mmCIF file of C-alpha atoms in Angstrom:
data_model
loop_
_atom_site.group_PDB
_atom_site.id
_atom_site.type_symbol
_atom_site.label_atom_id
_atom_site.label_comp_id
_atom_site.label_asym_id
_atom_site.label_seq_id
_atom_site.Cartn_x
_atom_site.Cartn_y
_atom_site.Cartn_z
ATOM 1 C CA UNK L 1 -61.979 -48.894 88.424
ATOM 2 C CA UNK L 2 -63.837 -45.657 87.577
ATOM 3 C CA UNK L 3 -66.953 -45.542 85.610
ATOM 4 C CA UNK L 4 -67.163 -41.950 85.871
ATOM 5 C CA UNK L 5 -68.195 -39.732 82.405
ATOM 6 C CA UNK L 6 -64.591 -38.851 82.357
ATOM 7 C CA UNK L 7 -63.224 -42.104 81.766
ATOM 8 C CA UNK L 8 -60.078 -40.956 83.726
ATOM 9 C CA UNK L 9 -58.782 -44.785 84.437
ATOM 10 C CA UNK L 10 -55.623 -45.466 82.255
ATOM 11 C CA UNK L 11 -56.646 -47.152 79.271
ATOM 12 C CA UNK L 12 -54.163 -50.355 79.939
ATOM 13 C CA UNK L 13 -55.871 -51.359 83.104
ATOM 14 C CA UNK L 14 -58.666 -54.325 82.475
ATOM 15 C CA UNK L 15 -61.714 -52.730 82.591
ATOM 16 C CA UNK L 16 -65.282 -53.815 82.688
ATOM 17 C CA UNK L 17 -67.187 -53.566 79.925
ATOM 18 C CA UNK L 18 -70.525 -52.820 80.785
ATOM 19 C CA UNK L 19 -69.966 -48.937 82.102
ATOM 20 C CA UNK L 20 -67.570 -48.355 79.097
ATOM 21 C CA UNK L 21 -70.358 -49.796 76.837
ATOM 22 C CA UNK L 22 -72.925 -47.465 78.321
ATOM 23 C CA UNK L 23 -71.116 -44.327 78.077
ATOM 24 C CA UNK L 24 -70.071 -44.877 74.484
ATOM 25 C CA UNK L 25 -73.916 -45.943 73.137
ATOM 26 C CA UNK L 26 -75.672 -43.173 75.201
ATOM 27 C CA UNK L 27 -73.491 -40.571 73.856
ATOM 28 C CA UNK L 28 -75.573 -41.333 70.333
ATOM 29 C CA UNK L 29 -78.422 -39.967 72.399
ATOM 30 C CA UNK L 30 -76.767 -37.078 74.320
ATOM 31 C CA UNK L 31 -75.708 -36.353 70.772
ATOM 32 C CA UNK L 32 -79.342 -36.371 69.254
ATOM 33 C CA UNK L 33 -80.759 -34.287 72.369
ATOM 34 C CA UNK L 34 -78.044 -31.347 71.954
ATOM 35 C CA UNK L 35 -78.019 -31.257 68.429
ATOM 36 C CA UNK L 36 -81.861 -30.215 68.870
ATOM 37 C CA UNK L 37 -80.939 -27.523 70.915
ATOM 38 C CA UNK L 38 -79.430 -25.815 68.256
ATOM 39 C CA UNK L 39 -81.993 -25.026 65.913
ATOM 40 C CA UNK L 40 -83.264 -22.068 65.509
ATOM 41 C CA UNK L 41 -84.918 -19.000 63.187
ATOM 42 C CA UNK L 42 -88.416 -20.709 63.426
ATOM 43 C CA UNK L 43 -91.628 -20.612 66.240
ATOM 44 C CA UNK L 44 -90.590 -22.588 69.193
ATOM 45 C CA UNK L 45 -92.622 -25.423 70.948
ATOM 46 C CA UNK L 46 -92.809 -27.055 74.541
ATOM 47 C CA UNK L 47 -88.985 -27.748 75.940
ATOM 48 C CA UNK L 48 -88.021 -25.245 73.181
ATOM 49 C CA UNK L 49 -88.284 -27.688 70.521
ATOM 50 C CA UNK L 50 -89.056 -25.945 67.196
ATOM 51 C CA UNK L 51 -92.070 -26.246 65.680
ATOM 52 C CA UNK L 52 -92.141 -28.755 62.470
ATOM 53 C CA UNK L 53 -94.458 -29.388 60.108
ATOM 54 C CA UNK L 54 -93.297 -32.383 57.674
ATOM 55 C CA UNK L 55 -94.038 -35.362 58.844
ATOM 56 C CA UNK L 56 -90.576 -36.971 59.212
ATOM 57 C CA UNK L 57 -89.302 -34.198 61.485
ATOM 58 C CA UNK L 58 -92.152 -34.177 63.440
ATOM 59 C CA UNK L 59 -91.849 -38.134 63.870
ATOM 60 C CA UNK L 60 -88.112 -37.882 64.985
ATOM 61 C CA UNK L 61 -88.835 -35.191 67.498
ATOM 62 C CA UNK L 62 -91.334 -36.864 69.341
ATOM 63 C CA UNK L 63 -88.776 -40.595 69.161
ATOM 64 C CA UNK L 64 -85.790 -38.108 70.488
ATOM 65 C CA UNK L 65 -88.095 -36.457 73.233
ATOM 66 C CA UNK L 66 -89.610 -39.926 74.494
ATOM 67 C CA UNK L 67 -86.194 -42.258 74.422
ATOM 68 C CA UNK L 68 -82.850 -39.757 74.632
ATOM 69 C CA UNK L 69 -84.517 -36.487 75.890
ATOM 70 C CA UNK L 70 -84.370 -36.564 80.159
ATOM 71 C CA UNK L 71 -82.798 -40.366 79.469
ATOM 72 C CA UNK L 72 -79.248 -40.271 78.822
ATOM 73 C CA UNK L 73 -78.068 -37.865 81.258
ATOM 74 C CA UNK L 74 -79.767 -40.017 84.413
ATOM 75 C CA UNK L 75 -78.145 -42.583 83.084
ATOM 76 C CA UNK L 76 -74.485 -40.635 83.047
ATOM 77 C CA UNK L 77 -75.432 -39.600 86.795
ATOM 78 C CA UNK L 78 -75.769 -43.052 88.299
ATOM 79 C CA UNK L 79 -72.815 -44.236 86.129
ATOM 80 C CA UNK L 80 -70.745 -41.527 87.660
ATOM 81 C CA UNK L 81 -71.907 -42.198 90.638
ATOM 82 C CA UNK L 82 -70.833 -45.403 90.606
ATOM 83 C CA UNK L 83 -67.670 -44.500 89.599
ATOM 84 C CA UNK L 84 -67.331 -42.089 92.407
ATOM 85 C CA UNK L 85 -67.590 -44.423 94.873
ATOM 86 C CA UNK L 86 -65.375 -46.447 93.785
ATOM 87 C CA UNK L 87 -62.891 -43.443 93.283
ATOM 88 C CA UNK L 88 -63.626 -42.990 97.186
ATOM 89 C CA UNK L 89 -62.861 -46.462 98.216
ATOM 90 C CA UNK L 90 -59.463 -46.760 96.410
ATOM 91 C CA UNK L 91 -58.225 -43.070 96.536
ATOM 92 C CA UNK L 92 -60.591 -41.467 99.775
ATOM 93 C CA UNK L 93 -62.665 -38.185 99.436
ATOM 94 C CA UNK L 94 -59.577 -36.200 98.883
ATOM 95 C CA UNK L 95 -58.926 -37.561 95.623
ATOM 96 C CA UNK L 96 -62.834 -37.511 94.218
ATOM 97 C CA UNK L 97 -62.912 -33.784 95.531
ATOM 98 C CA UNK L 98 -59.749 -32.624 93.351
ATOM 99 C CA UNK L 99 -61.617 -34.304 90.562
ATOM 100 C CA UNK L 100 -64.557 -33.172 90.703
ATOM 101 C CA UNK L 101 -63.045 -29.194 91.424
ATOM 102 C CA UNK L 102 -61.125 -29.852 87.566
ATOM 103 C CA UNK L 103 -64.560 -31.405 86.308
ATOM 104 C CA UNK L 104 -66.309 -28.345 87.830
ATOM 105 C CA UNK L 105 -63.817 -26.163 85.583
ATOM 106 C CA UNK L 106 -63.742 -27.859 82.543
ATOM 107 C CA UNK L 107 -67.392 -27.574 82.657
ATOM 108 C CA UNK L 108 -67.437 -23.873 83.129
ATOM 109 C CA UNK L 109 -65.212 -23.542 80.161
ATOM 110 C CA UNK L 110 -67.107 -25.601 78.021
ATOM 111 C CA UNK L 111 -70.383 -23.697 78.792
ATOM 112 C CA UNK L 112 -68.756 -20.543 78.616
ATOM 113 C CA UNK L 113 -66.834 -21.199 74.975
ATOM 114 C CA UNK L 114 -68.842 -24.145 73.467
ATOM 115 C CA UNK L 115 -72.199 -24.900 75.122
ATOM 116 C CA UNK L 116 -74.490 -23.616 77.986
ATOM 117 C CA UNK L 117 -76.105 -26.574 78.545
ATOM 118 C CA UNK L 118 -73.139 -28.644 79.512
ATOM 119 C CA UNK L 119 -73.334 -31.154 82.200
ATOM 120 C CA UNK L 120 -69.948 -31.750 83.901
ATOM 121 C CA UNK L 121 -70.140 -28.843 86.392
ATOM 122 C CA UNK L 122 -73.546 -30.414 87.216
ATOM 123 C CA UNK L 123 -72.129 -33.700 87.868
ATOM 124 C CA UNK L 124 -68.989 -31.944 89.910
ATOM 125 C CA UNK L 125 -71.676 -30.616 92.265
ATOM 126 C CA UNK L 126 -72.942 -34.192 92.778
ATOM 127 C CA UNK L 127 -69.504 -35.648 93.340
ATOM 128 C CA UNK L 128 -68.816 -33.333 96.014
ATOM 129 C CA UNK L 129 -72.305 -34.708 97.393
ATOM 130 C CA UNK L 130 -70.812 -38.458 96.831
ATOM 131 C CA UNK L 131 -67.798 -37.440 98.666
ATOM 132 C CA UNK L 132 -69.327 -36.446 102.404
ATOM 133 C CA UNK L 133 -72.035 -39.722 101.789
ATOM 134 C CA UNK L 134 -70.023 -42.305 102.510
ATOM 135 C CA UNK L 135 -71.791 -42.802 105.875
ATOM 136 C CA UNK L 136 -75.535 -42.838 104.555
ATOM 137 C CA UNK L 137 -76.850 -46.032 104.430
ATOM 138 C CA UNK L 138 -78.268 -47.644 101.092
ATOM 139 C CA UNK L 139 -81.805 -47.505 102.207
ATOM 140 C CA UNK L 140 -81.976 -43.824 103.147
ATOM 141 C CA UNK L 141 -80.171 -43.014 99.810
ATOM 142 C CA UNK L 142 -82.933 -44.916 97.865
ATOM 143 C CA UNK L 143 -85.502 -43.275 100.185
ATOM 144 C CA UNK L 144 -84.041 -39.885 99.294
ATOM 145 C CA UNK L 145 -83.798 -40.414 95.984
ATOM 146 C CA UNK L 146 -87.701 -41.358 95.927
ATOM 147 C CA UNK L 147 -88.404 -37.746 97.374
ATOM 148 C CA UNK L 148 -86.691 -35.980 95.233
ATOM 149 C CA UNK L 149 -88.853 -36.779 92.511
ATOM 150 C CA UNK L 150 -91.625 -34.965 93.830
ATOM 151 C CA UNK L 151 -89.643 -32.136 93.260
ATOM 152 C CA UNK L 152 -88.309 -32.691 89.796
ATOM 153 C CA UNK L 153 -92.185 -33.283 89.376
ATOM 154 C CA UNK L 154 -93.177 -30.180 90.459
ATOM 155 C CA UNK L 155 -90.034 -28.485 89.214
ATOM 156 C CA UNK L 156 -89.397 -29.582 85.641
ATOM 157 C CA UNK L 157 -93.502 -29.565 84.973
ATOM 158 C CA UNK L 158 -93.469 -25.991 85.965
ATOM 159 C CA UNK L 159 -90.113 -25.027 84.000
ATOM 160 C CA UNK L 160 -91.810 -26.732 80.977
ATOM 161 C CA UNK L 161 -95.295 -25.995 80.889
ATOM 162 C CA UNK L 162 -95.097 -22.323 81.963
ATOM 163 C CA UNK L 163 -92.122 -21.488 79.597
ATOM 164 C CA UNK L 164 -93.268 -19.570 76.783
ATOM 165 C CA UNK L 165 -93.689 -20.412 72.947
ATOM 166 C CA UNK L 166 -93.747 -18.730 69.845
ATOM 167 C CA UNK L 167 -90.676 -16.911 68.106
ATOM 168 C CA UNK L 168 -88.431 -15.995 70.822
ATOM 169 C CA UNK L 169 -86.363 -18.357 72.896
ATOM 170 C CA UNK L 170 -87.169 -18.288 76.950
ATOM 171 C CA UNK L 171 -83.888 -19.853 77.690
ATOM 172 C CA UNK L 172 -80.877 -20.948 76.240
ATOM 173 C CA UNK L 173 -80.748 -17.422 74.065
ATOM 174 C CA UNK L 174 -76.996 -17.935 72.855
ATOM 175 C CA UNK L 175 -78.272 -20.473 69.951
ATOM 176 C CA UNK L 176 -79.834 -17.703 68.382
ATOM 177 C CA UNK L 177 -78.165 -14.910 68.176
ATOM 178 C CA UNK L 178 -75.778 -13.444 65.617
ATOM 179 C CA UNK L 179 -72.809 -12.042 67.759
ATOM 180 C CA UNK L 180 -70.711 -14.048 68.993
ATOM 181 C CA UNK L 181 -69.920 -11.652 72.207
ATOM 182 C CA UNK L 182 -73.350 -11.333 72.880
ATOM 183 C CA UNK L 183 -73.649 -15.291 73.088
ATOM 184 C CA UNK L 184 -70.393 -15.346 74.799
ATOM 185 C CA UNK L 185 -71.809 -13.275 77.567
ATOM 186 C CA UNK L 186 -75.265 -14.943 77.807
ATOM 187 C CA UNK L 187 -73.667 -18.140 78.346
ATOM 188 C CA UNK L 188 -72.384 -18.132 81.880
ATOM 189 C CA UNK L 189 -76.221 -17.305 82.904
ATOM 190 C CA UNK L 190 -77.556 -20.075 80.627
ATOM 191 C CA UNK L 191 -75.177 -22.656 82.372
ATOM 192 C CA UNK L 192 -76.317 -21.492 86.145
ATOM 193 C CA UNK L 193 -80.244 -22.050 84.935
ATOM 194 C CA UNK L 194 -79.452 -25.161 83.076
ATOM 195 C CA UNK L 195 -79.416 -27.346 86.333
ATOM 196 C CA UNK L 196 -83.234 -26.567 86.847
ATOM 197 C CA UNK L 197 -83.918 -28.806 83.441
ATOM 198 C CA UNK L 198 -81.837 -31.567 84.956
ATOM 199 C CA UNK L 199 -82.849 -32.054 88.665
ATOM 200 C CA UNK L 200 -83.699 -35.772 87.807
ATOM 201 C CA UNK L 201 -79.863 -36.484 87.440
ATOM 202 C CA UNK L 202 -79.632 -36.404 91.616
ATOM 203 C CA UNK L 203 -82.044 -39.308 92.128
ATOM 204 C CA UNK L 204 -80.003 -40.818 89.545
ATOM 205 C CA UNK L 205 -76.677 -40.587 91.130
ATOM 206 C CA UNK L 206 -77.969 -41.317 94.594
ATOM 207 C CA UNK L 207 -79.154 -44.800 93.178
ATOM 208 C CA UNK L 208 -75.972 -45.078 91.455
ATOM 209 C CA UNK L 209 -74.096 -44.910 94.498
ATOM 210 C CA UNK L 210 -76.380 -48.090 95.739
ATOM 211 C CA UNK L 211 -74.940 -49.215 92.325
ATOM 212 C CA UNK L 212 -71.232 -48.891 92.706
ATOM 213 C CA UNK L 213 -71.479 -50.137 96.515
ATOM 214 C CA UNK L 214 -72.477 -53.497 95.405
ATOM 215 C CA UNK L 215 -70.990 -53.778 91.930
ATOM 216 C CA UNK L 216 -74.084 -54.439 89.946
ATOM 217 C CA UNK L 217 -72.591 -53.056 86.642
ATOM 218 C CA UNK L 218 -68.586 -54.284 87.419
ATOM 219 C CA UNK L 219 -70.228 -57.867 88.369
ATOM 220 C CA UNK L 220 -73.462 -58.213 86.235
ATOM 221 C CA UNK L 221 -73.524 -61.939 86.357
ATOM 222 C CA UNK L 222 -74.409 -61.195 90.466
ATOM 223 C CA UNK L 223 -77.780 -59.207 89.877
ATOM 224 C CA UNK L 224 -78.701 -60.498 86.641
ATOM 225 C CA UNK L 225 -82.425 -60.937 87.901
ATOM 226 C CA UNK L 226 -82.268 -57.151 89.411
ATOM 227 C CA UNK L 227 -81.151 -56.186 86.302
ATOM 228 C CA UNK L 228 -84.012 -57.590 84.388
ATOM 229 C CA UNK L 229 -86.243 -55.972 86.021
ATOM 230 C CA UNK L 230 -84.457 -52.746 86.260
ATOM 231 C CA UNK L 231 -84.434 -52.917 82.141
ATOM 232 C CA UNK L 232 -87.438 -53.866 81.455
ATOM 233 C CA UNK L 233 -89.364 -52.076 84.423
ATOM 234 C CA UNK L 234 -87.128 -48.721 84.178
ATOM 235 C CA UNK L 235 -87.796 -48.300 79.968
ATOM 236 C CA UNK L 236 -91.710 -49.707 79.785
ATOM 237 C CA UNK L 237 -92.439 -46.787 82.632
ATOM 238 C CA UNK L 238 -89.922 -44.594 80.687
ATOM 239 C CA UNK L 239 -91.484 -44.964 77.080
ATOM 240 C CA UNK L 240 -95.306 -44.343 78.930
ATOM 241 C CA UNK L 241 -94.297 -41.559 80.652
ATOM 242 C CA UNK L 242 -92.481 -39.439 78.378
ATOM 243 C CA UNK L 243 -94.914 -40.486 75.138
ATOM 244 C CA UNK L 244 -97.673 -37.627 76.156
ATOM 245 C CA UNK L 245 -94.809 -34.945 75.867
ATOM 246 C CA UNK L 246 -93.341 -36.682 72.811
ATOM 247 C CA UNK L 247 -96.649 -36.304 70.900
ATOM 248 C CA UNK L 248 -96.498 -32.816 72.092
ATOM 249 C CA UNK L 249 -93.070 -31.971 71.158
ATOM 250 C CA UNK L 250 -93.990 -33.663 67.637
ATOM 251 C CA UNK L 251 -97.717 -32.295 67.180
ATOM 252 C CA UNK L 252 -99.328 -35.238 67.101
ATOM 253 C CA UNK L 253 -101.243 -33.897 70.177
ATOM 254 C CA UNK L 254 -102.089 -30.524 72.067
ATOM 255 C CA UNK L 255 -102.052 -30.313 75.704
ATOM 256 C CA UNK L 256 -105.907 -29.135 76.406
ATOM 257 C CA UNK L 257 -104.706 -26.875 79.562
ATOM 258 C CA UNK L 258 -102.069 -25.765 81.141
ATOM 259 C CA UNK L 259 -102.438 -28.443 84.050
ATOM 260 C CA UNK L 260 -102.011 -31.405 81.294
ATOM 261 C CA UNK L 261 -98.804 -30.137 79.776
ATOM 262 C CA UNK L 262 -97.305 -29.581 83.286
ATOM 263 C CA UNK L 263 -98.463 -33.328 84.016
ATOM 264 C CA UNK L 264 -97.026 -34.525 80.997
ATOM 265 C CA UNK L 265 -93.465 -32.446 81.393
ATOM 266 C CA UNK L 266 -93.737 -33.680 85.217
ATOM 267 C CA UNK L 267 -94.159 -37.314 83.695
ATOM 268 C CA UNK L 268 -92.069 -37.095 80.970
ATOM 269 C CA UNK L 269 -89.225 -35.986 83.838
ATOM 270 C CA UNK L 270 -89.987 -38.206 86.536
ATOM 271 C CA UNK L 271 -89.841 -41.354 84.174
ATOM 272 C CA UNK L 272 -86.450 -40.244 82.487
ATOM 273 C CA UNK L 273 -84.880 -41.393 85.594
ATOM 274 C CA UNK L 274 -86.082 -45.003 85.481
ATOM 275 C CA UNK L 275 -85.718 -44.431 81.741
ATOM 276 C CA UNK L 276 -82.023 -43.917 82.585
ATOM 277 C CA UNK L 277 -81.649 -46.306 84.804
ATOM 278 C CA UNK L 278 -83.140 -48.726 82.423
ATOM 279 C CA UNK L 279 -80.725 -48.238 79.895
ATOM 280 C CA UNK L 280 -77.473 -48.742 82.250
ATOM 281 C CA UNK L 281 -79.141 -52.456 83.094
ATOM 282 C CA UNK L 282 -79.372 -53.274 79.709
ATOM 283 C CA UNK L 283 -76.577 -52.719 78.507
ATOM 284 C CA UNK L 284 -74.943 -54.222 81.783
ATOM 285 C CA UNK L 285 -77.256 -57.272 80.122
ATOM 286 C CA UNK L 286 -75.872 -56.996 77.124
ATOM 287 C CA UNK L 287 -71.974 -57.023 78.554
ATOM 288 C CA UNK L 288 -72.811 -60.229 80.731
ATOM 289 C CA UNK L 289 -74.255 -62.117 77.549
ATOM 290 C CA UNK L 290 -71.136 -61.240 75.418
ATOM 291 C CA UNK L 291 -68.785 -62.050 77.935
ATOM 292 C CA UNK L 292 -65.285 -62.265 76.608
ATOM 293 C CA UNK L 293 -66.610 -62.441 72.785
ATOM 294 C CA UNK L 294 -66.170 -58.083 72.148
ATOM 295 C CA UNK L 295 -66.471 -57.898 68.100
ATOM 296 C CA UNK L 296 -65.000 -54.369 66.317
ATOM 297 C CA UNK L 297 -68.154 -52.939 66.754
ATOM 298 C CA UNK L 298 -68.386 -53.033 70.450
ATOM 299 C CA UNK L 299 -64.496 -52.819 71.154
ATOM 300 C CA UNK L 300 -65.319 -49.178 68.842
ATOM 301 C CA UNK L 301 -67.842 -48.099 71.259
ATOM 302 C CA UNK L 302 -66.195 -49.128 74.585
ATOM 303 C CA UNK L 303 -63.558 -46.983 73.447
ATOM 304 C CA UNK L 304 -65.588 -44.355 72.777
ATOM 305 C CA UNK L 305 -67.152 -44.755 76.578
ATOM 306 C CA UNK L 306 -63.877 -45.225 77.996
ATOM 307 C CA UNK L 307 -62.888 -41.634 76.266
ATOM 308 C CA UNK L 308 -66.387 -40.327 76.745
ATOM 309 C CA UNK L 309 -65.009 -36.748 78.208
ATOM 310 C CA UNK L 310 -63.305 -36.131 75.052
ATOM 311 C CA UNK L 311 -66.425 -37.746 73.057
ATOM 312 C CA UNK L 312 -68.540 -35.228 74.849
ATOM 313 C CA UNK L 313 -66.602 -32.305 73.880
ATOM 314 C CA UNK L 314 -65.675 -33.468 70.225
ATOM 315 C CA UNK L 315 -69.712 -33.463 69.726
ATOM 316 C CA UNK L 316 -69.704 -29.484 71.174
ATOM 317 C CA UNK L 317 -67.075 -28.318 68.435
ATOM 318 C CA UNK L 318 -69.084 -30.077 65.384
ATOM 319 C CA UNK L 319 -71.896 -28.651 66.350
ATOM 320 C CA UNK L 320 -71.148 -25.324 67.156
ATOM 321 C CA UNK L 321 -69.040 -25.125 64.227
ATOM 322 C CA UNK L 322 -72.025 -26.236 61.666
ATOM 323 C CA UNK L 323 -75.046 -24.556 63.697
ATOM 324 C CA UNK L 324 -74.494 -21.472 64.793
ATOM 325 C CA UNK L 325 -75.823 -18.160 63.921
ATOM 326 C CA UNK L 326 -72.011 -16.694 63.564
ATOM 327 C CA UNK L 327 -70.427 -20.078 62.125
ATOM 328 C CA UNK L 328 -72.082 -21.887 59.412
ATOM 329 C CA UNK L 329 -75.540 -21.250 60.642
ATOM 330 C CA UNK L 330 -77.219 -24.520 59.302
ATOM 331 C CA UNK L 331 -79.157 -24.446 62.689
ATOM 332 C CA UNK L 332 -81.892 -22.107 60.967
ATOM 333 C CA UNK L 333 -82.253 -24.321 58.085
ATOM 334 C CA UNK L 334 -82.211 -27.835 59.076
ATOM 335 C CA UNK L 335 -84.991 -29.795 60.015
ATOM 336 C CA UNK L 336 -84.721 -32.383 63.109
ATOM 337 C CA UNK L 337 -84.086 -35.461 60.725
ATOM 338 C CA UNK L 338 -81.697 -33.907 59.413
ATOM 339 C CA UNK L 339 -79.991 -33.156 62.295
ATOM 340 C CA UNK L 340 -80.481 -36.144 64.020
ATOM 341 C CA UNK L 341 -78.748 -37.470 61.159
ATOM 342 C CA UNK L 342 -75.960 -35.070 61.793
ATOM 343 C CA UNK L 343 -75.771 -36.583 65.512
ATOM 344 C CA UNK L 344 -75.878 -39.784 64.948
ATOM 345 C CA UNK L 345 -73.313 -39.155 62.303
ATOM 346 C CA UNK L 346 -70.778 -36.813 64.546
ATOM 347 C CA UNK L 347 -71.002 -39.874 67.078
ATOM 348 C CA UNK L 348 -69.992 -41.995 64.446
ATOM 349 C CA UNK L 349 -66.926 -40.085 64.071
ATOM 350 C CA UNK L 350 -65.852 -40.016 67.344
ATOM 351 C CA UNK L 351 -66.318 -43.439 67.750
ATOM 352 C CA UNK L 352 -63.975 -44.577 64.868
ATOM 353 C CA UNK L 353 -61.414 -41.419 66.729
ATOM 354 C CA UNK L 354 -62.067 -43.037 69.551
ATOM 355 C CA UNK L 355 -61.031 -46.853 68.460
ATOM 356 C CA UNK L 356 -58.019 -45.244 66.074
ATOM 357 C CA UNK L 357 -57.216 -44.044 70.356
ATOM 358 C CA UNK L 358 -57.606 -47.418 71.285
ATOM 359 C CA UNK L 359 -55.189 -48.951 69.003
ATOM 360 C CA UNK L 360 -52.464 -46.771 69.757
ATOM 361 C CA UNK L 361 -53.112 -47.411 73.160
ATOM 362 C CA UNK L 362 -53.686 -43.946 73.817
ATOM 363 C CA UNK L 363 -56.074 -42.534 76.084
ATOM 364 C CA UNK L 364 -58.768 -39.070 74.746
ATOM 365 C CA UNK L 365 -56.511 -35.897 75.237
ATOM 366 C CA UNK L 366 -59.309 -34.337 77.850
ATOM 367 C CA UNK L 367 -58.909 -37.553 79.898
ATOM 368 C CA UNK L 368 -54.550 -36.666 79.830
ATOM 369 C CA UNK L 369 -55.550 -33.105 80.902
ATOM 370 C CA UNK L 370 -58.041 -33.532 83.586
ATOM 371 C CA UNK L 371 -56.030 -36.367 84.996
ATOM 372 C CA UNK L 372 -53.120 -34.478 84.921
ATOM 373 C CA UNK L 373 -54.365 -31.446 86.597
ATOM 374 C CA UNK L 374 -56.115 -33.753 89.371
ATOM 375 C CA UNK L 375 -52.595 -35.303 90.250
ATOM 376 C CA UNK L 376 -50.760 -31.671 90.320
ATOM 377 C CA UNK L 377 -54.060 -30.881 92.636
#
């Protein structure tokens, strides 16, 4: 069944745990990387980070930079890539096109009401790319996918290390300003730009659609050993490659020219993708080794995974709600512990929404709508 981010498969059907699993646990970390994003009122850093000075902030932003930041949302990309092909072999390209034209519209509205840097019209675009692959062989995806990295190398190192600090955002402007029209019109721009931060998601989704073609997440027990290596490999070269940035981002070190902070964004990008790839085979690991034996705590985040679209957006209201200039405006006075604190602790919440779901047997309201709105398509 689907493993897509929208968890659109009806929540009676037996599903497999490991891509439900995934979704729910990496939305923690989608949850610490946004939250970031918010803060403002204070000198800005590389990646737009704000400056801190105590040591505890300082400490969790270089921990979100090296394991969420660049991490999670590869990960999301080869799990709905996965997902997609399996939408294609049950329903045909028809039926993963409609979906991805309502994904590609719910993400527009998100950006444009909630927040810029939302990732579902992203991931439409790739669907549609899922959709006319079906003939490429597994090889010349890999291959592909390989390439591409040079250019989120070259790419994301240049976006990183060339973008401006000091008091004034140089994207992403709508977290800092006080009218909520002006934000309100900046955002449609900020959601067009915000694909150039995430170019590693394509390599991503083109090895995810190696991934759903064989089954390695829905049938762990099969490519345990690949899986292994894929964990331990993908987060080791993860963890080295984004820990120069991280110590950046958290002022434990200063980038001596402008040629080593572009190799340490270009590093800190590259990596993210075996980063995120990492975490999917662990935690399609950590399915195979609990088997049939799912406590409360991991029925409460499968069900969190399985509703991950309305997860996603659940984490958008909180935060725009508590951190905005023209809502509560906490964003200019907390620190990043303290608002990784309020991430981890929003995620909480959806999770126990999400298992309250569960036992009713009800599915997330944006999975209803967008499936819904696929059929009528």
């Amino acid at each position: 069944m689907s493993s897509t981010l929208t968890g659109t498969s009806p929540v009676h059907q037996e599903r497999s745990l490991a891509p439900d699993l995934a979704r729910g646990a990496m939305l923690a970390l989608i949850a610490l990387v946004n939250s970031a994003i918010y803060l403002y009122d204070r000198p800005y850093g590389l990646k737009q980070h704000i400056v801190e000075h105590g040591l505890l902030d300082r400490i969790t932003s270089t921990l979100v930079t090296v394991l969420a930041d660049g991490r999670a949302y590869p990960m999301f990309a080869a799990l709905f890539a996965a997902g997609a092909v399996q939408v294609l072999q049950r329903s045909g390209p028809g039926a993963l096109r409609r979906r991805c034209w309502w994904m590609l519209a719910f993400g527009l509205v998100h950006a444009v009401l909630l927040f810029p840097g939302d990732v579902l019209g992203l991931y439409a675009v790739v669907g549609f790319a899922i959709a006319a692959s079906t003939r490429i062989r597994e090889r010349t995806l890999l291959i592909a996918a390989g390439c591409w990295l040079v250019v989120v190398a070259v790419v994301q190192g240049v976006v990183n290390a060339m973008s401006p600090t000091g008091d004034q955002r140089s994207y992403f402007w709508s977290f800092a300003v006080d009218s909520p029209l002006e934000a309100l019109a900046l955002r449609p721009l900020e959601w067009l730009m915000m694909p150039f931060g995430m170019l590693g998601v394509l390599s991503a989704a083109l090895v995810g659609i190696c991934i759903g073609r064989r089954g390695m997440l829905t049938d762990p027990a099969r490519y345990r050993a690949v899986l292994v290596r894929v964990a331990v490999g993908g987060l080791t070269v993860a963890v080295l490659g984004g820990l120069p940035l991280g110590l950046a981002v958290g002022g434990f070190w200063t980038p001596g020219s402008l040629a080593a902070a572009w190799a340490a964004s270009a590093a800190h990008a590259v990596t993210g993708v075996a980063g995120g790839l990492g975490y999917a085979a662990l935690i399609g690991l950590l399915a195979l080794r609990l088997g049939a034996r799912r406590g409360p705590v991991v029925r409460a985040i499968s069900a969190c995974g399985q509703r991950s679209l309305s997860c996603y957006l659940f984490q958008s209201v909180v935060f725009a709600t508590l951190l905005l200039p023209f809502t509560l405006g906490l964003g200019a006075t907390l620190g990043s512990a303290e608002v990784a604190l309020l991430a981890l602790g929003t995620w909480l919440i959806s999770v126990l929404l999400a298992e309250i779901l569960r036992r009713a047997g009800k599915p997330g309201p944006a999975e209803v709508l967008l499936r819904r709105l696929t059929r009528r398509g």
